[in-house]
């Protein structure tokens, strides 16, 4: 896999963005025989070879993994997520400014593989509880699909990426096709038992993650280093770099072009279709045009919206496909700032070996449609982990100096568990992405403006999360329970979605049930921007399933000459 | 090359903030002097920092703070990761430790024996609990004091050093497995990394 010389400017398909959904689009289209150009605005990151920090020890880093004060000042968003070992996989604020009309953390992965290198790897299916929610609540617009439409594609995706997890038979969180689950440790098993005994409808299960518990598709298995975000040289977790891009490359149909900042989709008024894309080479700063029959837009929610808003023509003066006025609106992000933690006095003589790269999940148990209704709509799941405290957790806890202090510092501390809620965010029309009329970036492109705030529903939910996290820890005999709500701004969950939503009606949505722009059928949008509501599940698995489904549809339409 | 120089320039200006300049030479000179003088200031206390760190984490059957090169690391981390104000308050605290030592024992900290050194440091310890409201308020209003900074960076420097991680703690570079519930062996050390 390397930068291929661009010999031609015409392809069967163009994919914009090489992150988790773009990688899938490229692989599916290539496997189906389409000559595909994959455009990525950042540098190339070749699997294994370019994971420069992956094998370093803590003492190999000049600041022992910490960011310097000056670096944080210049890059407050990047350093919120990235440390000395992995921040090179997050775009720097300094070089990629955007305008926060309200505080919003826009974390970006400007490199081949995008944020699939640094994602949390959680893979949760949606159910009809999610797909029917907008219709039942009379909120926003109805999803044009239901679980049965996407279920086979969830399976298709899971079989390729490899998801470890445990079957639980829950209707609100359908089981998938799992590799053997990772195991809970003793304190987590203890909490699981207590929850089973004390609470109806609540289950604690191991997280379902794209970390491989056995070798899979030539990758892995996971070696339990828990250094995933540096890139895994063993291919222990799924990323575009480790899986979809190499598979696409192997077909001989892929051309990968890094350093390609897509500025707009070219629309032909006469043909009434998109004919290609215009890019600026990030290094040369020269403009190029590429043409194709179909275009997949997978630049990530906010960037995709901004590319479409920037694609103006006489037919679409307000941005490509924006007849409804919904383009850039309805921005959502899960809230994940509230929860609780506590310590447990037992299991003093047990410990674990290995660093499991995930925690546990307590699937959503509120508003399941079986009569019990909360003060808020929709719901949340709880995620957490149990461990014995180490020096980092006890940094300010240990008193004194000298031998005794050192002994305490270097022996395993008490067991603790933290739990935090990941909650659904409703689609509010006023939460939106727009383009600055006067400010531009290094490439002359308008700066993105983000206006986002959570509403009362999310606030009520966070309060509920704190209360129930405390309750569950308390019932299980935990001590020193502390609840928290950091009130982090939007973007902090890095689950932004909704800016080009799917729907039945072209007057109120941007995309149809197959992710085609209603009025420009040869443009497909299958990243987070297509989401009509947010559910509370980590969304990447759904993006991948929708992408594979849309690719299958696109190729069948091409074959039957409908596109 | 142009990129390199630009980056280097940015780094240097970063240390002192933006200064208006007429020519490039004039621009660089005061910056270098200033940043140099600044780093020397904290580094001047390296021997004292080493002695305090060794008092906090002494050599036992495993390496101590001095064996693990903690002092250099503390100087680098506080110098690069904390604000000017915090650095200043840290230096002030170091001076106070020396004054205490002279006042109480009539000699510099480095000439005190271990119990004397420990006694000096213990007086700076807070007794408020980590999650107490009092501690939260104190930190919000006053920030971390010298002893807290010293302990924090001593622990970080020690536990992330090769000596500390591999000899005083248990360092498992590539575990290969996850075993969730093992009976703990006598003398089991805490894992060095999460």
XYZ file of C-alpha atoms in Angstrom:
757
model
C 0.000 0.000 0.000
C 1.540 3.262 -1.033
C 0.836 6.460 -2.812
C 0.000 5.395 -6.328
C 0.943 7.622 -9.211
C -2.174 9.244 -10.508
C -2.277 8.315 -14.165
C -5.888 8.956 -14.839
C -8.438 11.415 -13.588
C -11.450 9.233 -14.352
C -12.610 6.305 -12.210
C -15.704 4.203 -11.720
C -16.058 5.469 -8.177
C -14.560 8.076 -5.876
C -14.567 7.702 -2.103
C -13.893 10.825 -0.030
C -12.281 9.970 3.286
C -10.407 6.855 4.387
C -11.719 6.503 7.947
C -13.895 3.724 9.231
C -16.746 4.159 6.720
C -14.624 5.366 3.780
C -12.361 2.334 4.145
C -15.426 0.129 3.926
C -16.771 1.943 0.871
C -13.419 1.602 -0.890
C -13.135 -2.097 -0.081
C -16.679 -2.971 -1.105
C -16.550 -1.038 -4.377
C -13.119 -2.473 -5.271
C -14.239 -6.015 -4.475
C -17.194 -5.498 -6.780
C -14.821 -4.624 -9.594
C -15.032 -0.832 -9.643
C -11.880 1.148 -10.283
C -11.940 3.303 -7.170
C -10.101 6.453 -6.177
C -9.815 6.878 -2.410
C -9.081 10.473 -1.395
C -7.662 11.343 2.009
C -6.755 14.842 3.117
C -3.921 13.777 5.402
C -0.707 11.822 5.058
C -0.435 8.136 4.393
C -0.243 5.804 7.380
C 0.768 2.354 6.342
C -0.278 -0.490 8.617
C 2.398 -1.416 11.128
C 5.222 0.443 9.388
C 3.899 3.886 10.326
C 2.908 3.165 13.925
C 6.010 4.935 15.099
C 5.272 4.952 18.827
C 3.621 1.527 19.070
C 6.538 -0.317 20.616
C 7.949 2.451 22.804
C 8.212 2.197 26.580
C 7.021 4.979 28.900
C 10.615 6.049 29.530
C 11.231 6.459 25.799
C 9.009 9.554 25.744
C 10.726 12.830 26.717
C 7.702 13.941 28.760
C 6.664 10.470 29.865
C 3.499 10.645 27.737
C 2.412 14.082 28.914
C 1.775 17.067 26.679
C 3.750 20.203 27.422
C 1.967 23.326 28.667
C 2.824 25.190 25.500
C 1.595 22.398 23.250
C -1.691 22.214 25.151
C -2.137 25.943 24.829
C -1.696 25.780 21.075
C -3.731 22.592 20.636
C -6.341 22.359 23.383
C -8.692 20.054 21.465
C -6.034 17.736 20.069
C -4.381 17.312 23.453
C -7.666 16.677 25.196
C -7.686 13.342 23.388
C -4.079 12.770 22.428
C -0.943 12.377 24.537
C 2.715 12.247 23.637
C 2.242 8.734 22.250
C -0.793 9.125 20.005
C -1.468 12.809 19.385
C 0.033 12.536 15.884
C -3.181 10.704 14.976
C -5.308 13.717 15.977
C -5.360 16.867 13.861
C -3.666 19.861 15.462
C -5.866 22.841 16.311
C -3.088 25.151 15.246
C -2.999 23.974 11.642
C -6.663 23.122 11.320
C -8.669 25.860 13.015
C -12.452 25.928 13.242
C -14.886 28.308 14.874
C -16.636 27.275 18.087
C -19.731 29.456 18.268
C -20.400 27.410 21.365
C -17.782 25.140 22.933
C -17.443 21.995 20.814
C -14.596 19.505 20.683
C -14.083 18.553 17.059
C -11.519 15.782 17.132
C -10.236 14.846 13.714
C -7.973 12.195 12.338
C -6.333 13.754 9.316
C -4.419 10.766 7.969
C -5.088 7.604 6.007
C -7.280 5.534 8.291
C -8.723 8.647 9.931
C -10.115 7.982 13.384
C -10.362 4.240 12.775
C -6.851 4.215 14.258
C -7.952 5.779 17.517
C -11.580 4.696 17.868
C -12.948 3.063 21.008
C -13.713 -0.158 19.072
C -17.101 -0.667 20.732
C -19.537 -2.424 18.391
C -23.222 -2.300 19.289
C -26.152 -3.026 17.038
C -29.157 -0.792 16.982
C -32.664 -2.219 17.327
C -36.108 -1.054 16.290
C -36.350 0.681 19.655
C -33.911 3.125 18.041
C -35.127 3.101 14.441
C -38.775 3.676 15.475
C -38.058 6.253 18.180
C -38.420 9.437 16.144
C -41.725 8.266 14.651
C -43.152 7.218 18.023
C -42.035 10.378 19.821
C -42.956 12.707 16.954
C -39.429 14.081 16.948
C -37.528 15.183 13.823
C -38.250 12.708 10.986
C -38.704 8.960 10.775
C -35.836 6.703 9.818
C -36.456 5.289 6.326
C -35.087 1.919 7.447
C -35.788 -0.618 10.179
C -33.705 -3.253 11.903
C -34.560 -5.930 9.336
C -33.042 -3.767 6.583
C -29.697 -3.470 8.307
C -29.460 -6.722 10.310
C -27.860 -8.793 7.506
C -25.351 -5.993 6.955
C -24.441 -5.911 10.633
C -23.636 -9.607 10.301
C -21.704 -9.022 7.111
C -19.579 -6.337 8.746
C -19.067 -8.215 12.021
C -17.883 -11.295 10.149
C -15.147 -9.260 8.495
C -13.995 -6.957 11.279
C -14.146 -9.525 14.067
C -16.076 -8.510 17.183
C -15.530 -10.211 20.512
C -18.568 -10.294 22.755
C -21.158 -12.313 24.619
C -24.670 -13.216 23.454
C -27.262 -11.822 25.868
C -30.559 -12.190 23.994
C -31.670 -8.604 24.626
C -34.220 -7.071 22.260
C -32.868 -3.532 22.717
C -29.307 -4.616 21.939
C -29.438 -7.440 19.378
C -26.684 -10.039 19.532
C -24.158 -10.123 16.749
C -21.796 -12.678 15.267
C -19.173 -12.723 17.933
C -15.700 -14.082 18.493
C -15.183 -15.435 22.028
C -15.775 -12.684 24.612
C -13.058 -11.155 26.731
C -13.486 -11.947 30.409
C -14.750 -9.908 33.334
C -12.448 -9.715 36.351
C -13.565 -10.607 39.894
C -14.824 -7.212 40.929
C -16.746 -6.836 37.684
C -18.257 -10.328 38.131
C -19.219 -9.290 41.636
C -21.019 -6.180 40.351
C -22.678 -8.237 37.604
C -24.029 -10.690 40.200
C -25.304 -7.913 42.406
C -27.068 -6.204 39.497
C -28.666 -9.492 38.434
C -30.002 -10.004 41.976
C -31.119 -6.465 42.706
C -32.345 -4.951 39.469
C -34.862 -6.117 36.903
C -33.972 -5.703 33.262
C -30.371 -4.783 33.962
C -27.479 -6.849 32.686
C -23.764 -6.335 32.963
C -21.878 -7.844 30.033
C -18.350 -7.590 28.701
C -17.931 -4.842 26.107
C -18.403 -5.931 22.500
C -15.262 -4.749 20.810
C -13.416 -5.023 17.513
C -10.433 -6.447 19.375
C -9.675 -9.965 18.248
C -9.708 -12.759 20.805
C -8.306 -15.053 18.158
C -6.588 -14.652 14.796
C -9.058 -13.398 12.223
C -8.789 -12.632 8.494
C -5.006 -12.675 8.787
C -4.993 -10.230 11.690
C -4.422 -10.412 15.419
C -5.042 -11.748 17.932
C -5.037 -8.966 20.502
C -2.008 -9.230 22.807
C -3.565 -7.200 25.639
C -1.160 -4.274 25.621
C -3.983 -1.699 25.640
C -1.974 0.660 23.458
C -4.501 0.546 20.598
C -4.528 4.270 19.819
C -0.864 4.179 18.801
C -1.806 1.761 16.010
C -1.471 -1.983 16.572
C 1.465 -3.675 14.823
C -0.226 -7.024 15.458
C -3.468 -5.945 13.795
C -5.178 -6.787 17.086
C -8.086 -4.467 16.377
C -9.945 -3.380 13.285
C -8.909 -0.211 11.467
C -9.034 0.893 7.835
C -5.252 0.622 7.810
C -5.100 -2.944 9.070
C -8.096 -4.355 7.239
C -10.239 -2.603 4.621
C -7.569 -0.631 2.774
C -5.193 -3.605 2.360
C -8.161 -5.708 1.188
C -9.154 -3.012 -1.298
C -5.544 -2.724 -2.450
C -5.352 -6.482 -2.998
C -8.061 -6.299 -5.658
C -5.863 -4.139 -7.849
C -8.736 -1.697 -8.221
C -7.756 0.882 -5.614
C -5.917 4.125 -6.122
C -5.150 5.853 -2.834
C -4.383 9.535 -2.956
C -3.314 11.084 0.364
C -2.870 14.866 0.809
C -6.101 15.454 -1.119
C -8.310 18.089 0.457
C -11.694 17.732 -1.210
C -13.210 21.174 -1.587
C -16.398 20.401 -3.481
C -18.467 17.947 -5.434
C -18.756 18.983 -9.083
C -22.379 19.085 -10.224
C -23.395 19.160 -13.877
C -26.598 21.148 -14.321
C -27.288 19.664 -17.746
C -26.760 16.037 -16.758
C -28.422 16.632 -13.383
C -25.796 14.568 -11.624
C -22.505 14.887 -9.872
C -19.606 14.272 -12.212
C -16.658 14.304 -9.836
C -14.804 16.166 -7.132
C -12.424 19.071 -6.948
C -9.462 18.804 -4.608
C -6.538 20.856 -3.471
C -3.302 18.977 -3.068
C -2.434 19.710 0.552
C 1.287 20.014 -0.143
C 1.410 21.556 -3.634
C -1.713 23.640 -2.996
C -2.750 23.023 -6.600
C -6.278 22.181 -7.694
C -7.163 18.915 -9.424
C -10.410 17.417 -10.639
C -11.361 13.752 -10.661
C -14.404 12.200 -12.271
C -16.491 9.101 -11.609
C -19.931 7.563 -12.053
C -20.592 7.424 -8.338
C -19.224 9.294 -5.358
C -19.194 8.123 -1.760
C -18.805 10.894 0.763
C -17.195 9.625 3.996
C -15.266 12.623 5.249
C -16.879 12.364 8.740
C -20.021 14.153 9.888
C -18.836 17.732 10.121
C -16.410 17.660 7.196
C -18.943 15.943 4.931
C -21.529 18.609 5.717
C -19.011 21.341 5.028
C -17.984 19.845 1.668
C -21.635 19.663 0.619
C -22.345 23.196 1.874
C -19.339 24.367 -0.115
C -20.562 22.630 -3.316
C -22.673 25.416 -4.722
C -24.199 25.541 -8.189
C -27.109 27.318 -9.823
C -29.256 24.269 -9.082
C -28.009 24.095 -5.476
C -27.189 27.619 -4.297
C -27.231 26.550 -0.615
C -25.086 23.467 -0.983
C -25.370 20.223 -2.874
C -28.560 18.332 -2.111
C -29.763 20.997 0.297
C -33.312 21.439 -1.010
C -34.632 20.750 2.471
C -32.448 23.266 4.295
C -31.481 20.466 6.697
C -27.898 20.112 5.477
C -25.502 20.865 8.338
C -28.345 20.824 10.883
C -29.411 18.334 13.543
C -25.857 17.792 14.735
C -25.793 15.273 17.582
C -23.185 13.790 19.900
C -23.705 11.383 22.760
C -23.255 12.872 26.195
C -20.867 10.789 28.266
C -19.801 12.992 31.146
C -21.802 11.639 34.069
C -21.265 8.597 36.252
C -19.779 7.381 39.521
C -16.917 5.364 40.927
C -16.216 3.540 44.127
C -13.739 1.204 45.787
C -14.307 -2.363 46.940
C -12.750 -3.847 50.027
C -12.776 -7.522 49.037
C -10.710 -9.682 46.674
C -7.522 -8.495 48.335
C -5.625 -11.581 47.238
C -6.600 -11.585 43.583
C -5.080 -9.746 40.667
C -5.035 -10.000 36.900
C -2.469 -10.292 34.146
C -2.696 -8.367 30.885
C -4.282 -5.080 29.980
C -7.729 -5.781 28.585
C -8.460 -3.091 25.987
C -12.093 -2.672 27.018
C -14.456 -2.520 29.947
C -18.006 -3.708 30.481
C -21.414 -2.608 29.283
C -24.755 -2.297 31.044
C -27.129 -2.066 28.067
C -29.914 0.495 28.062
C -32.678 -0.376 30.521
C -34.792 2.805 30.542
C -37.892 3.513 28.413
C -37.863 0.097 26.804
C -41.501 0.482 25.828
C -42.756 -1.985 28.416
C -44.678 0.478 30.534
C -42.042 2.078 32.761
C -41.382 5.629 31.670
C -38.668 7.956 32.849
C -38.791 11.747 33.029
C -36.718 11.871 29.850
C -37.088 10.398 26.366
C -34.886 7.588 25.015
C -32.069 6.342 27.206
C -28.475 5.544 27.938
C -26.163 2.624 28.431
C -23.513 2.469 31.101
C -19.937 1.598 30.375
C -17.230 1.070 32.936
C -14.345 -1.021 34.133
C -12.965 -2.570 37.293
C -9.309 -2.640 38.216
C -6.955 -2.486 41.142
C -5.696 1.015 41.655
C -2.115 1.585 40.649
C 0.265 4.476 41.096
C -1.630 6.684 38.661
C -4.934 6.282 40.471
C -3.280 6.749 43.878
C -1.165 9.711 42.821
C -2.657 12.019 45.446
C -3.924 9.425 47.883
C -0.819 8.068 49.514
C 0.426 9.917 52.538
C 3.929 10.209 53.840
C 7.380 9.618 52.410
C 9.994 6.891 52.596
C 9.969 3.098 52.734
C 6.335 2.669 53.752
C 5.197 5.137 51.177
C 7.216 3.341 48.509
C 5.827 -0.031 49.537
C 2.258 1.250 49.237
C 3.034 2.895 45.920
C 4.429 -0.257 44.379
C 1.872 -2.794 45.545
C -1.596 -3.241 44.042
C -4.084 -0.796 45.547
C -7.754 -1.433 46.330
C -10.182 -2.615 43.668
C -12.299 0.082 42.137
C -14.963 0.391 39.478
C -15.977 3.403 37.470
C -19.233 3.629 35.526
C -20.297 6.360 33.112
C -23.392 6.786 30.982
C -23.402 7.154 27.213
C -26.721 8.834 26.467
C -28.809 9.525 23.417
C -28.869 13.110 22.173
C -31.972 14.329 20.409
C -31.687 15.980 17.003
C -32.110 19.710 17.545
C -32.404 21.711 14.351
C -30.483 24.657 15.794
C -27.402 22.487 16.490
C -25.624 23.076 13.263
C -22.544 23.312 11.107
C -22.159 26.328 8.811
C -19.336 27.871 6.820
C -17.669 31.141 7.700
C -18.401 33.792 5.059
C -15.005 35.449 5.484
C -12.465 33.315 7.354
C -10.461 30.677 5.516
C -7.844 28.045 6.284
C -4.383 27.469 4.851
C -5.959 26.006 1.702
C -8.301 28.928 1.181
C -11.323 26.947 2.306
C -13.992 28.528 4.520
C -13.613 27.750 8.208
C -16.261 25.508 9.698
C -18.488 27.067 12.364
C -20.081 24.812 14.939
C -23.029 25.731 17.103
C -24.074 23.017 19.521
C -25.633 22.591 22.926
C -27.302 19.805 24.807
C -30.927 20.241 25.874
C -33.052 19.506 28.924
C -33.580 15.897 27.902
C -29.849 15.236 28.022
C -29.503 17.085 31.345
C -32.300 15.049 32.926
C -30.673 11.883 31.665
C -27.304 12.784 33.135
C -28.884 13.317 36.521
C -30.488 9.902 36.238
C -27.164 8.337 35.245
C -25.468 9.644 38.374
C -28.255 8.363 40.580
C -28.397 4.890 39.112
C -24.618 4.475 38.966
C -24.436 5.313 42.687
C -27.336 2.977 43.427
C -25.763 -0.006 41.668
C -22.363 0.509 43.299
C -23.982 0.977 46.681
C -26.070 -2.199 46.427
C -22.937 -4.131 45.504
C -21.161 -2.957 48.654
C -18.766 -0.412 47.219
C -17.295 2.302 49.448
C -16.148 5.846 48.922
C -18.620 6.251 46.086
C -18.214 9.519 44.252
C -20.504 10.664 41.455
C -19.432 13.059 38.745
C -20.790 15.108 35.882
C -17.992 16.841 34.051
C -20.486 18.598 31.770
C -18.151 18.167 28.834
C -19.086 20.071 25.699
C -20.456 18.444 22.542
C -17.934 16.498 20.514
C -16.346 14.983 23.618
C -17.755 11.530 22.866
C -16.446 11.838 19.286
C -19.789 10.468 18.116
C -20.892 13.466 16.099
C -23.642 12.671 13.605
C -26.801 13.842 11.845
C -25.820 16.710 9.518
C -27.205 15.111 6.332
C -29.942 12.923 7.720
C -31.765 10.091 6.022
C -35.531 10.281 5.639
C -38.496 9.445 3.446
C -39.248 13.004 2.395
C -36.867 15.149 0.286
C -38.430 18.221 1.866
C -37.247 17.336 5.356
C -34.155 15.186 4.834
C -31.016 15.056 2.701
C -30.627 11.323 2.028
C -32.970 8.511 1.136
C -33.128 5.011 2.599
C -30.065 3.916 0.639
C -27.972 6.933 1.655
C -28.348 8.613 -1.744
C -28.801 12.363 -1.854
C -32.496 12.654 -2.754
C -31.863 14.986 -5.658
C -28.407 13.754 -6.722
C -28.710 10.010 -6.820
C -25.108 9.220 -7.697
C -23.800 10.754 -4.472
C -23.935 8.485 -1.417
C -23.254 9.700 2.115
C -22.591 6.887 4.566
C -20.623 8.393 7.442
C -22.154 9.708 10.663
C -23.839 12.589 8.886
C -26.562 10.232 7.598
C -27.932 9.487 11.073
C -31.545 10.484 11.692
C -31.296 9.976 15.447
C -28.376 9.061 17.659
C -29.390 6.050 19.736
C -27.063 5.573 22.663
C -24.863 2.898 21.116
C -21.391 3.715 19.902
C -22.169 4.351 16.250
C -19.268 3.111 14.081
C -20.685 -0.388 13.516
C -23.868 1.168 12.139
C -21.892 3.438 9.792
C -20.011 0.421 8.462
C -23.193 -1.628 7.965
C -24.965 1.254 6.206
C -21.900 1.728 3.991
C -21.717 -1.920 2.937
C -25.447 -1.880 2.239
C -25.239 1.318 0.196
C -22.291 -0.023 -1.822
C -24.232 -3.160 -2.669
C -27.174 -1.048 -3.749
C -25.037 1.376 -5.737
C -23.367 -1.374 -7.733
C -26.679 -3.111 -8.451
C -28.083 0.210 -9.670
C -25.018 0.785 -11.840
C -25.404 -2.659 -13.357
C -29.060 -2.119 -14.144
C -28.143 1.284 -15.606
C -30.210 3.222 -13.098
C -27.272 5.363 -12.083
C 14.393 22.725 5.524
C 12.174 25.754 5.447
C 9.648 23.791 7.399
C 12.279 22.853 9.971
C 13.311 26.415 10.561
C 9.739 27.504 10.846
C 9.088 24.809 13.373
C 12.209 25.662 15.335
C 11.228 29.296 15.379
C 7.778 28.436 16.592
C 9.216 26.342 19.371
C 11.524 29.087 20.527
C 8.853 31.755 20.448
C 6.605 29.375 22.259
C 8.873 29.516 25.291
C 8.602 33.238 25.827
C 5.524 34.194 23.883
C 5.323 36.487 20.929
C 7.815 39.333 20.874
C 7.710 42.034 18.255
C 10.917 42.111 16.245
C 12.699 44.170 13.652
C 15.138 41.637 12.290
C 15.464 37.914 12.634
C 18.742 38.139 14.544
C 17.393 40.586 17.062
C 14.361 38.390 17.277
C 16.266 35.264 18.181
C 18.935 36.600 20.512
C 16.940 37.755 23.503
C 14.731 34.725 23.168
C 17.618 32.295 23.459
C 19.136 34.103 26.397
C 15.891 34.297 28.196
C 14.887 30.698 27.693
C 18.385 29.555 28.621
C 18.414 31.544 31.815
C 15.004 30.242 32.634
C 15.844 26.567 32.293
C 19.052 27.036 34.281
C 16.985 28.432 37.098
C 15.001 25.282 37.710
C 17.952 23.045 36.875
C 19.986 24.852 39.572
C 17.839 23.066 42.093
C 18.510 19.644 40.586
C 20.657 18.416 43.510
C 18.053 19.489 46.067
C 15.258 17.955 43.980
C 17.258 14.722 43.816
C 17.637 14.639 47.601
C 13.967 15.355 48.204
C 12.952 12.734 45.629
C 15.219 10.151 47.272
C 13.603 10.984 50.614
C 10.175 10.326 49.099
C 11.263 7.172 47.243
C 14.465 5.838 48.866
C 16.567 2.962 47.590
C 15.446 -0.264 49.261
C 15.674 -3.696 47.690
C 14.706 -1.856 44.538
C 16.156 1.304 42.981
C 15.490 4.677 44.603
C 14.631 7.993 42.992
C 18.278 8.867 42.372
C 18.971 5.491 40.738
C 16.013 6.140 38.463
C 17.172 9.611 37.411
C 14.054 11.187 38.863
C 15.505 14.672 39.423
C 16.304 15.348 35.768
C 12.875 14.152 34.803
C 11.143 16.301 37.450
C 13.045 19.350 36.197
C 12.025 18.598 32.619
C 8.395 17.834 33.375
C 7.782 20.800 35.676
C 9.770 23.039 33.323
C 7.788 21.997 30.243
C 4.388 20.891 31.505
C 3.588 23.504 34.132
C 2.932 27.218 33.737
C 5.485 29.881 34.648
C 3.505 30.709 37.771
C 3.479 27.129 38.979
C 7.190 26.797 38.266
C 7.832 29.906 40.298
C 5.797 28.664 43.224
C 7.667 25.364 43.037
C 11.025 27.147 43.163
C 9.774 29.230 46.101
C 8.851 26.041 47.912
C 12.272 24.517 47.283
C 13.842 27.602 48.822
C 11.520 27.289 51.788
C 12.612 23.688 52.318
C 16.213 24.886 52.514
C 15.267 27.645 54.948
C 13.378 25.146 57.112
C 16.355 22.875 57.142
C 18.708 25.651 58.228
C 16.295 26.879 60.866
C 15.514 23.511 62.357
C 18.796 21.633 62.017
C 21.297 24.356 61.231
C 22.427 22.777 57.974
C 21.308 22.449 54.372
C 18.821 19.745 53.441
C 21.515 17.714 51.706
C 23.507 17.478 54.929
C 20.556 16.275 57.001
C 20.170 12.626 57.818
C 17.177 10.653 56.605
C 14.887 11.154 59.645
C 15.570 14.884 59.568
C 14.808 15.095 55.856
C 11.608 13.109 56.287
C 10.551 15.305 59.216
C 11.011 18.442 57.132
C 8.917 17.094 54.264
C 6.139 15.579 56.355
C 5.251 19.023 57.665
C 4.130 19.968 54.169
C 1.724 17.067 53.819
C -1.989 17.786 53.681
C -4.422 15.592 55.488
C -7.475 16.306 53.392
C -8.919 13.364 51.495
C -8.548 13.223 47.743
C -12.224 13.741 47.011
C -13.087 16.021 49.890
C -14.783 19.315 49.193
C -12.094 21.064 51.200
C -9.356 19.716 48.958
C -11.263 20.626 45.805
C -11.755 24.166 47.046
C -8.154 24.494 48.167
C -6.881 23.331 44.792
C -9.262 25.605 42.930
C -8.251 28.663 44.916
C -4.587 28.029 45.632
C -3.552 25.365 43.141
C -1.152 22.577 44.042
C 1.488 23.541 46.529
C 5.176 22.711 46.283
C 5.014 19.427 48.162
C 2.105 18.207 46.065
C 3.926 19.108 42.863
C 7.078 17.448 44.117
C 5.305 14.243 45.059
C 3.257 14.143 41.887
C 6.225 14.535 39.573
C 8.460 12.301 41.659
C 5.903 9.504 41.411
C 5.373 10.020 37.681
C 9.088 10.229 36.955
C 9.893 7.188 39.049
C 7.058 4.939 37.920
C 7.641 5.696 34.233
C 11.425 5.252 34.463
C 12.958 1.980 33.348
C 14.338 1.321 36.829
C 11.069 2.076 38.601
C 8.786 0.353 36.113
C 10.801 -2.815 35.688
C 12.320 -3.278 39.161
C 10.023 -1.648 41.706
C 6.820 -2.275 39.739
C 5.819 -5.114 37.409
C 6.316 -4.209 33.780
C 4.612 -6.454 31.264
C 5.646 -5.223 27.809
C 3.530 -7.627 25.750
C 1.231 -9.592 28.061
C -0.167 -11.825 25.305
C -3.106 -12.920 27.479
C -5.725 -11.494 29.791
C -6.179 -13.543 32.943
C -8.918 -11.836 34.939
C -8.623 -13.389 38.411
C -5.307 -14.766 39.558
C -4.336 -15.652 43.091
C -1.815 -13.056 44.108
C 1.689 -14.231 44.863
C 3.631 -13.035 47.891
C 5.350 -9.750 47.184
C 3.273 -9.129 44.065
C 4.115 -5.726 42.614
C 1.616 -3.402 41.049
C 1.534 -3.333 37.221
C 3.531 -0.387 35.919
C 1.057 0.504 33.155
C -2.713 0.365 32.740
